[in-house]
Amino acid sequence: MADTVLELRGVEAGYGRTTVLRGVDLTVRPGSVVALLGANGAGKTTLLRTATGLLPAARGRVLVGGRDRTGAPAHRRARDGLCHIPEGRGIFRSLTVRDNLRMQVPPWATDSSVEVALAAFPVLRERLGQTAGTLSGGQQQMLALARAHLARPRIVLLDEVSMGLAPAVVDQIFHSLKALAVSGVALLLVEQYVQRALDIADRVVLLDRGQVTFDGPTGDLDQNALLRGYLGT
Ligand code: ATP
């Protein structure tokens, strides 16, 4: 097994003539939880999109599971075990909860996979026949996580999963994320609630105007560096 699930090496990316990521190096090891922090506009979402393959890297390399996937489409990277839960959740709003889950079961897996996912997210069991778009925000996020669970990924990239949700719901979601991590799935987490992210992360990467200014164990994060990263000074 490769000793990294995701690696960015000297990645530059942006939109049109605007360069957002400026030579980003980042490594996620199997089963580790990495919090990606930084001020608004630092390039966190851009980094996740480049890792997923939704945005091409203008320079540098992206490796998934130790294999060079620079330029490979998102669905290829998904087959390599990379799962992305974008802001806005990426569920099929017009389909039922049941169909959202069923379509995520890989062909080689058994139907009982859905049962396992429902055991982890019991709130979905009562709503199997409901259209996903009519679920509450928190329930939609649970569905997105249950779908990620079913895809049997090696790494999940999460962008602001707690956005717009009540604190109690955010607690449940972080509980589920922790369970996902304990089961051996690596997480790369962009999160507005810094402390919640730090609580479950073992490493932190701090992004400041498209450059990594800190990369290390959570315990080594200097509060001043964190503050500087957020204030962009
Ligand atoms: P936030 O915490 O506010 O979500 P972020 O760190 O995720 O910020 P990005 O969304 O990656 O930051 O944005 C980085 C920069 O790229 C910003 O200056 C933003 O305006 C710009 N940008 C983002 N998306 C686009 C786009 N589709 N076209 C042009 N510029 C964009």
PDB file of N, CA, C and O in Angstrom, residues 155-209:
ATOM      1  N   ILE A 155      -9.838   8.403   1.099  1.00  0.00           N
ATOM      2  CA  ILE A 155      -9.757   9.772   1.625  1.00  0.00           C
ATOM      3  C   ILE A 155     -11.022  10.537   1.258  1.00  0.00           C
ATOM      4  O   ILE A 155     -11.549  10.378   0.149  1.00  0.00           O
ATOM      5  N   VAL A 156     -11.518  11.335   2.193  1.00  0.00           N
ATOM      6  CA  VAL A 156     -12.659  12.201   1.924  1.00  0.00           C
ATOM      7  C   VAL A 156     -12.216  13.651   2.096  1.00  0.00           C
ATOM      8  O   VAL A 156     -11.587  14.005   3.102  1.00  0.00           O
ATOM      9  N   LEU A 157     -12.520  14.461   1.098  1.00  0.00           N
ATOM     10  CA  LEU A 157     -12.225  15.894   1.150  1.00  0.00           C
ATOM     11  C   LEU A 157     -13.521  16.606   1.495  1.00  0.00           C
ATOM     12  O   LEU A 157     -14.524  16.429   0.797  1.00  0.00           O
ATOM     13  N   LEU A 158     -13.516  17.394   2.560  1.00  0.00           N
ATOM     14  CA  LEU A 158     -14.753  18.017   3.029  1.00  0.00           C
ATOM     15  C   LEU A 158     -14.620  19.527   3.067  1.00  0.00           C
ATOM     16  O   LEU A 158     -13.687  20.044   3.680  1.00  0.00           O
ATOM     17  N   ASP A 159     -15.556  20.203   2.432  1.00  0.00           N
ATOM     18  CA  ASP A 159     -15.515  21.666   2.393  1.00  0.00           C
ATOM     19  C   ASP A 159     -16.655  22.240   3.222  1.00  0.00           C
ATOM     20  O   ASP A 159     -17.807  22.173   2.811  1.00  0.00           O
ATOM     21  N   GLU A 160     -16.328  22.775   4.379  1.00  0.00           N
ATOM     22  CA  GLU A 160     -17.306  23.479   5.225  1.00  0.00           C
ATOM     23  C   GLU A 160     -18.568  22.653   5.467  1.00  0.00           C
ATOM     24  O   GLU A 160     -19.674  23.133   5.211  1.00  0.00           O
ATOM     25  N   VAL A 161     -18.398  21.450   5.985  1.00  0.00           N
ATOM     26  CA  VAL A 161     -19.579  20.599   6.215  1.00  0.00           C
ATOM     27  C   VAL A 161     -20.556  21.188   7.213  1.00  0.00           C
ATOM     28  O   VAL A 161     -21.722  20.847   7.203  1.00  0.00           O
ATOM     29  N   SER A 162     -20.081  22.061   8.084  1.00  0.00           N
ATOM     30  CA  SER A 162     -20.964  22.570   9.130  1.00  0.00           C
ATOM     31  C   SER A 162     -21.706  23.848   8.719  1.00  0.00           C
ATOM     32  O   SER A 162     -22.506  24.368   9.485  1.00  0.00           O
ATOM     33  N   MET A 163     -21.451  24.286   7.493  1.00  0.00           N
ATOM     34  CA  MET A 163     -22.032  25.552   7.008  1.00  0.00           C
ATOM     35  C   MET A 163     -23.535  25.626   7.219  1.00  0.00           C
ATOM     36  O   MET A 163     -24.298  24.782   6.739  1.00  0.00           O
ATOM     37  N   GLY A 164     -23.962  26.633   7.954  1.00  0.00           N
ATOM     38  CA  GLY A 164     -25.388  26.903   8.126  1.00  0.00           C
ATOM     39  C   GLY A 164     -26.145  25.933   9.017  1.00  0.00           C
ATOM     40  O   GLY A 164     -27.369  25.937   9.019  1.00  0.00           O
ATOM     41  N   LEU A 165     -25.430  25.084   9.769  1.00  0.00           N
ATOM     42  CA  LEU A 165     -26.127  24.099  10.592  1.00  0.00           C
ATOM     43  C   LEU A 165     -26.100  24.479  12.071  1.00  0.00           C
ATOM     44  O   LEU A 165     -25.172  25.151  12.529  1.00  0.00           O
ATOM     45  N   ALA A 166     -27.130  24.022  12.800  1.00  0.00           N
ATOM     46  CA  ALA A 166     -27.197  24.288  14.237  1.00  0.00           C
ATOM     47  C   ALA A 166     -26.073  23.541  14.961  1.00  0.00           C
ATOM     48  O   ALA A 166     -25.671  22.455  14.519  1.00  0.00           O
ATOM     49  N   PRO A 167     -25.582  24.100  16.068  1.00  0.00           N
ATOM     50  CA  PRO A 167     -24.461  23.484  16.787  1.00  0.00           C
ATOM     51  C   PRO A 167     -24.668  22.007  17.131  1.00  0.00           C
ATOM     52  O   PRO A 167     -23.743  21.203  17.010  1.00  0.00           O
ATOM     53  N   ALA A 168     -25.900  21.635  17.531  1.00  0.00           N
ATOM     54  CA  ALA A 168     -26.140  20.232  17.907  1.00  0.00           C
ATOM     55  C   ALA A 168     -25.964  19.319  16.695  1.00  0.00           C
ATOM     56  O   ALA A 168     -25.463  18.198  16.812  1.00  0.00           O
ATOM     57  N   VAL A 169     -26.368  19.812  15.537  1.00  0.00           N
ATOM     58  CA  VAL A 169     -26.228  19.015  14.308  1.00  0.00           C
ATOM     59  C   VAL A 169     -24.752  18.915  13.928  1.00  0.00           C
ATOM     60  O   VAL A 169     -24.269  17.863  13.513  1.00  0.00           O
ATOM     61  N   VAL A 170     -24.040  20.025  14.108  1.00  0.00           N
ATOM     62  CA  VAL A 170     -22.605  20.020  13.815  1.00  0.00           C
ATOM     63  C   VAL A 170     -21.902  18.994  14.714  1.00  0.00           C
ATOM     64  O   VAL A 170     -21.015  18.266  14.266  1.00  0.00           O
ATOM     65  N   ASP A 171     -22.338  18.912  15.979  1.00  0.00           N
ATOM     66  CA  ASP A 171     -21.769  17.908  16.900  1.00  0.00           C
ATOM     67  C   ASP A 171     -21.934  16.508  16.314  1.00  0.00           C
ATOM     68  O   ASP A 171     -21.003  15.716  16.304  1.00  0.00           O
ATOM     69  N   GLN A 172     -23.158  16.218  15.858  1.00  0.00           N
ATOM     70  CA  GLN A 172     -23.428  14.878  15.290  1.00  0.00           C
ATOM     71  C   GLN A 172     -22.534  14.612  14.089  1.00  0.00           C
ATOM     72  O   GLN A 172     -22.008  13.517  13.915  1.00  0.00           O
ATOM     73  N   ILE A 173     -22.379  15.633  13.252  1.00  0.00           N
ATOM     74  CA  ILE A 173     -21.581  15.464  12.040  1.00  0.00           C
ATOM     75  C   ILE A 173     -20.117  15.209  12.386  1.00  0.00           C
ATOM     76  O   ILE A 173     -19.486  14.305  11.828  1.00  0.00           O
ATOM     77  N   PHE A 174     -19.602  15.949  13.348  1.00  0.00           N
ATOM     78  CA  PHE A 174     -18.207  15.713  13.739  1.00  0.00           C
ATOM     79  C   PHE A 174     -18.035  14.355  14.402  1.00  0.00           C
ATOM     80  O   PHE A 174     -16.996  13.713  14.252  1.00  0.00           O
ATOM     81  N   HIS A 175     -19.062  13.916  15.095  1.00  0.00           N
ATOM     82  CA  HIS A 175     -19.044  12.571  15.678  1.00  0.00           C
ATOM     83  C   HIS A 175     -18.920  11.532  14.550  1.00  0.00           C
ATOM     84  O   HIS A 175     -18.109  10.609  14.627  1.00  0.00           O
ATOM     85  N   SER A 176     -19.712  11.717  13.488  1.00  0.00           N
ATOM     86  CA  SER A 176     -19.666  10.791  12.351  1.00  0.00           C
ATOM     87  C   SER A 176     -18.313  10.865  11.646  1.00  0.00           C
ATOM     88  O   SER A 176     -17.778   9.837  11.205  1.00  0.00           O
ATOM     89  N   LEU A 177     -17.764  12.073  11.549  1.00  0.00           N
ATOM     90  CA  LEU A 177     -16.458  12.223  10.892  1.00  0.00           C
ATOM     91  C   LEU A 177     -15.390  11.485  11.673  1.00  0.00           C
ATOM     92  O   LEU A 177     -14.517  10.818  11.111  1.00  0.00           O
ATOM     93  N   LYS A 178     -15.475  11.607  12.980  1.00  0.00           N
ATOM     94  CA  LYS A 178     -14.505  10.926  13.845  1.00  0.00           C
ATOM     95  C   LYS A 178     -14.610   9.412  13.621  1.00  0.00           C
ATOM     96  O   LYS A 178     -13.590   8.728  13.515  1.00  0.00           O
ATOM     97  N   ALA A 179     -15.856   8.914  13.555  1.00  0.00           N
ATOM     98  CA  ALA A 179     -16.054   7.470  13.338  1.00  0.00           C
ATOM     99  C   ALA A 179     -15.456   7.050  11.990  1.00  0.00           C
ATOM    100  O   ALA A 179     -14.828   6.001  11.877  1.00  0.00           O
ATOM    101  N   LEU A 180     -15.654   7.898  10.984  1.00  0.00           N
ATOM    102  CA  LEU A 180     -15.101   7.611   9.657  1.00  0.00           C
ATOM    103  C   LEU A 180     -13.568   7.528   9.744  1.00  0.00           C
ATOM    104  O   LEU A 180     -12.941   6.617   9.195  1.00  0.00           O
ATOM    105  N   ALA A 181     -12.975   8.467  10.476  1.00  0.00           N
ATOM    106  CA  ALA A 181     -11.515   8.498  10.623  1.00  0.00           C
ATOM    107  C   ALA A 181     -11.027   7.267  11.385  1.00  0.00           C
ATOM    108  O   ALA A 181     -10.026   6.644  10.996  1.00  0.00           O
ATOM    109  N   VAL A 182     -11.756   6.901  12.450  1.00  0.00           N
ATOM    110  CA  VAL A 182     -11.356   5.734  13.245  1.00  0.00           C
ATOM    111  C   VAL A 182     -11.411   4.461  12.394  1.00  0.00           C
ATOM    112  O   VAL A 182     -10.609   3.550  12.557  1.00  0.00           O
ATOM    113  N   SER A 183     -12.334   4.437  11.422  1.00  0.00           N
ATOM    114  CA  SER A 183     -12.433   3.247  10.558  1.00  0.00           C
ATOM    115  C   SER A 183     -11.284   3.209   9.543  1.00  0.00           C
ATOM    116  O   SER A 183     -11.190   2.285   8.740  1.00  0.00           O
ATOM    117  N   GLY A 184     -10.424   4.243   9.549  1.00  0.00           N
ATOM    118  CA  GLY A 184      -9.221   4.184   8.711  1.00  0.00           C
ATOM    119  C   GLY A 184      -9.261   5.061   7.472  1.00  0.00           C
ATOM    120  O   GLY A 184      -8.334   5.044   6.664  1.00  0.00           O
ATOM    121  N   VAL A 185     -10.354   5.837   7.318  1.00  0.00           N
ATOM    122  CA  VAL A 185     -10.454   6.725   6.158  1.00  0.00           C
ATOM    123  C   VAL A 185      -9.741   8.041   6.489  1.00  0.00           C
ATOM    124  O   VAL A 185      -9.946   8.618   7.562  1.00  0.00           O
ATOM    125  N   ALA A 186      -8.878   8.503   5.584  1.00  0.00           N
ATOM    126  CA  ALA A 186      -8.200   9.787   5.794  1.00  0.00           C
ATOM    127  C   ALA A 186      -9.168  10.926   5.476  1.00  0.00           C
ATOM    128  O   ALA A 186     -10.067  10.769   4.649  1.00  0.00           O
ATOM    129  N   LEU A 187      -9.000  12.050   6.156  1.00  0.00           N
ATOM    130  CA  LEU A 187      -9.859  13.212   5.909  1.00  0.00           C
ATOM    131  C   LEU A 187      -8.998  14.442   5.656  1.00  0.00           C
ATOM    132  O   LEU A 187      -7.981  14.637   6.327  1.00  0.00           O
ATOM    133  N   LEU A 188      -9.412  15.239   4.684  1.00  0.00           N
ATOM    134  CA  LEU A 188      -8.822  16.568   4.484  1.00  0.00           C
ATOM    135  C   LEU A 188      -9.981  17.541   4.641  1.00  0.00           C
ATOM    136  O   LEU A 188     -10.940  17.525   3.858  1.00  0.00           O
ATOM    137  N   LEU A 189      -9.878  18.354   5.694  1.00  0.00           N
ATOM    138  CA  LEU A 189     -11.039  19.059   6.218  1.00  0.00           C
ATOM    139  C   LEU A 189     -10.862  20.575   6.124  1.00  0.00           C
ATOM    140  O   LEU A 189      -9.933  21.128   6.714  1.00  0.00           O
ATOM    141  N   VAL A 190     -11.742  21.237   5.381  1.00  0.00           N
ATOM    142  CA  VAL A 190     -11.808  22.700   5.413  1.00  0.00           C
ATOM    143  C   VAL A 190     -12.997  23.045   6.290  1.00  0.00           C
ATOM    144  O   VAL A 190     -14.103  22.554   6.052  1.00  0.00           O
ATOM    145  N   GLU A 191     -12.779  23.848   7.328  1.00  0.00           N
ATOM    146  CA  GLU A 191     -13.830  24.047   8.318  1.00  0.00           C
ATOM    147  C   GLU A 191     -13.749  25.440   8.926  1.00  0.00           C
ATOM    148  O   GLU A 191     -12.684  25.867   9.357  1.00  0.00           O
ATOM    149  N   GLN A 192     -14.894  26.115   8.964  1.00  0.00           N
ATOM    150  CA  GLN A 192     -14.906  27.467   9.533  1.00  0.00           C
ATOM    151  C   GLN A 192     -14.752  27.449  11.051  1.00  0.00           C
ATOM    152  O   GLN A 192     -14.200  28.391  11.624  1.00  0.00           O
ATOM    153  N   TYR A 193     -15.257  26.381  11.691  1.00  0.00           N
ATOM    154  CA  TYR A 193     -15.065  26.267  13.144  1.00  0.00           C
ATOM    155  C   TYR A 193     -13.698  25.645  13.398  1.00  0.00           C
ATOM    156  O   TYR A 193     -13.553  24.424  13.471  1.00  0.00           O
ATOM    157  N   VAL A 194     -12.699  26.505  13.531  1.00  0.00           N
ATOM    158  CA  VAL A 194     -11.313  26.047  13.624  1.00  0.00           C
ATOM    159  C   VAL A 194     -11.130  25.033  14.748  1.00  0.00           C
ATOM    160  O   VAL A 194     -10.515  23.989  14.562  1.00  0.00           O
ATOM    161  N   GLN A 195     -11.711  25.335  15.923  1.00  0.00           N
ATOM    162  CA  GLN A 195     -11.476  24.456  17.061  1.00  0.00           C
ATOM    163  C   GLN A 195     -12.034  23.052  16.820  1.00  0.00           C
ATOM    164  O   GLN A 195     -11.412  22.059  17.176  1.00  0.00           O
ATOM    165  N   ARG A 196     -13.191  22.993  16.197  1.00  0.00           N
ATOM    166  CA  ARG A 196     -13.766  21.666  15.914  1.00  0.00           C
ATOM    167  C   ARG A 196     -12.856  20.879  14.994  1.00  0.00           C
ATOM    168  O   ARG A 196     -12.653  19.677  15.159  1.00  0.00           O
ATOM    169  N   ALA A 197     -12.303  21.563  14.010  1.00  0.00           N
ATOM    170  CA  ALA A 197     -11.401  20.890  13.070  1.00  0.00           C
ATOM    171  C   ALA A 197     -10.151  20.425  13.814  1.00  0.00           C
ATOM    172  O   ALA A 197      -9.702  19.284  13.637  1.00  0.00           O
ATOM    173  N   LEU A 198      -9.615  21.284  14.673  1.00  0.00           N
ATOM    174  CA  LEU A 198      -8.394  20.923  15.387  1.00  0.00           C
ATOM    175  C   LEU A 198      -8.644  19.756  16.348  1.00  0.00           C
ATOM    176  O   LEU A 198      -7.760  18.950  16.592  1.00  0.00           O
ATOM    177  N   ASP A 199      -9.873  19.678  16.879  1.00  0.00           N
ATOM    178  CA  ASP A 199     -10.200  18.602  17.822  1.00  0.00           C
ATOM    179  C   ASP A 199     -10.065  17.211  17.206  1.00  0.00           C
ATOM    180  O   ASP A 199      -9.754  16.257  17.897  1.00  0.00           O
ATOM    181  N   ILE A 200     -10.362  17.099  15.911  1.00  0.00           N
ATOM    182  CA  ILE A 200     -10.284  15.754  15.318  1.00  0.00           C
ATOM    183  C   ILE A 200      -9.059  15.580  14.417  1.00  0.00           C
ATOM    184  O   ILE A 200      -8.768  14.473  13.980  1.00  0.00           O
ATOM    185  N   ALA A 201      -8.331  16.674  14.160  1.00  0.00           N
ATOM    186  CA  ALA A 201      -7.198  16.583  13.224  1.00  0.00           C
ATOM    187  C   ALA A 201      -5.930  16.121  13.938  1.00  0.00           C
ATOM    188  O   ALA A 201      -5.731  16.419  15.117  1.00  0.00           O
ATOM    189  N   ASP A 202      -5.090  15.392  13.229  1.00  0.00           N
ATOM    190  CA  ASP A 202      -3.760  15.134  13.776  1.00  0.00           C
ATOM    191  C   ASP A 202      -2.700  16.018  13.130  1.00  0.00           C
ATOM    192  O   ASP A 202      -1.633  16.191  13.677  1.00  0.00           O
ATOM    193  N   ARG A 203      -3.027  16.576  11.955  1.00  0.00           N
ATOM    194  CA  ARG A 203      -2.109  17.536  11.331  1.00  0.00           C
ATOM    195  C   ARG A 203      -2.871  18.779  10.887  1.00  0.00           C
ATOM    196  O   ARG A 203      -4.075  18.719  10.638  1.00  0.00           O
ATOM    197  N   VAL A 204      -2.130  19.872  10.762  1.00  0.00           N
ATOM    198  CA  VAL A 204      -2.713  21.128  10.291  1.00  0.00           C
ATOM    199  C   VAL A 204      -1.875  21.656   9.145  1.00  0.00           C
ATOM    200  O   VAL A 204      -0.641  21.615   9.200  1.00  0.00           O
ATOM    201  N   VAL A 205      -2.559  22.123   8.124  1.00  0.00           N
ATOM    202  CA  VAL A 205      -1.881  22.859   7.053  1.00  0.00           C
ATOM    203  C   VAL A 205      -2.524  24.235   7.017  1.00  0.00           C
ATOM    204  O   VAL A 205      -3.746  24.360   6.951  1.00  0.00           O
ATOM    205  N   LEU A 206      -1.668  25.259   7.104  1.00  0.00           N
ATOM    206  CA  LEU A 206      -2.158  26.628   7.099  1.00  0.00           C
ATOM    207  C   LEU A 206      -1.830  27.249   5.752  1.00  0.00           C
ATOM    208  O   LEU A 206      -0.682  27.206   5.301  1.00  0.00           O
ATOM    209  N   LEU A 207      -2.873  27.796   5.132  1.00  0.00           N
ATOM    210  CA  LEU A 207      -2.705  28.383   3.806  1.00  0.00           C
ATOM    211  C   LEU A 207      -2.857  29.898   3.925  1.00  0.00           C
ATOM    212  O   LEU A 207      -3.810  30.386   4.527  1.00  0.00           O
ATOM    213  N   ASP A 208      -1.911  30.636   3.369  1.00  0.00           N
ATOM    214  CA  ASP A 208      -1.985  32.094   3.396  1.00  0.00           C
ATOM    215  C   ASP A 208      -1.739  32.596   1.978  1.00  0.00           C
ATOM    216  O   ASP A 208      -0.648  32.384   1.426  1.00  0.00           O
ATOM    217  N   ARG A 209      -2.740  33.201   1.392  1.00  0.00           N
ATOM    218  CA  ARG A 209      -2.673  33.697   0.011  1.00  0.00           C
ATOM    219  C   ARG A 209      -2.035  32.685  -0.933  1.00  0.00           C
ATOM    220  O   ARG A 209      -1.080  32.993  -1.643  1.00  0.00           O
TER     221      ARG A 209
END
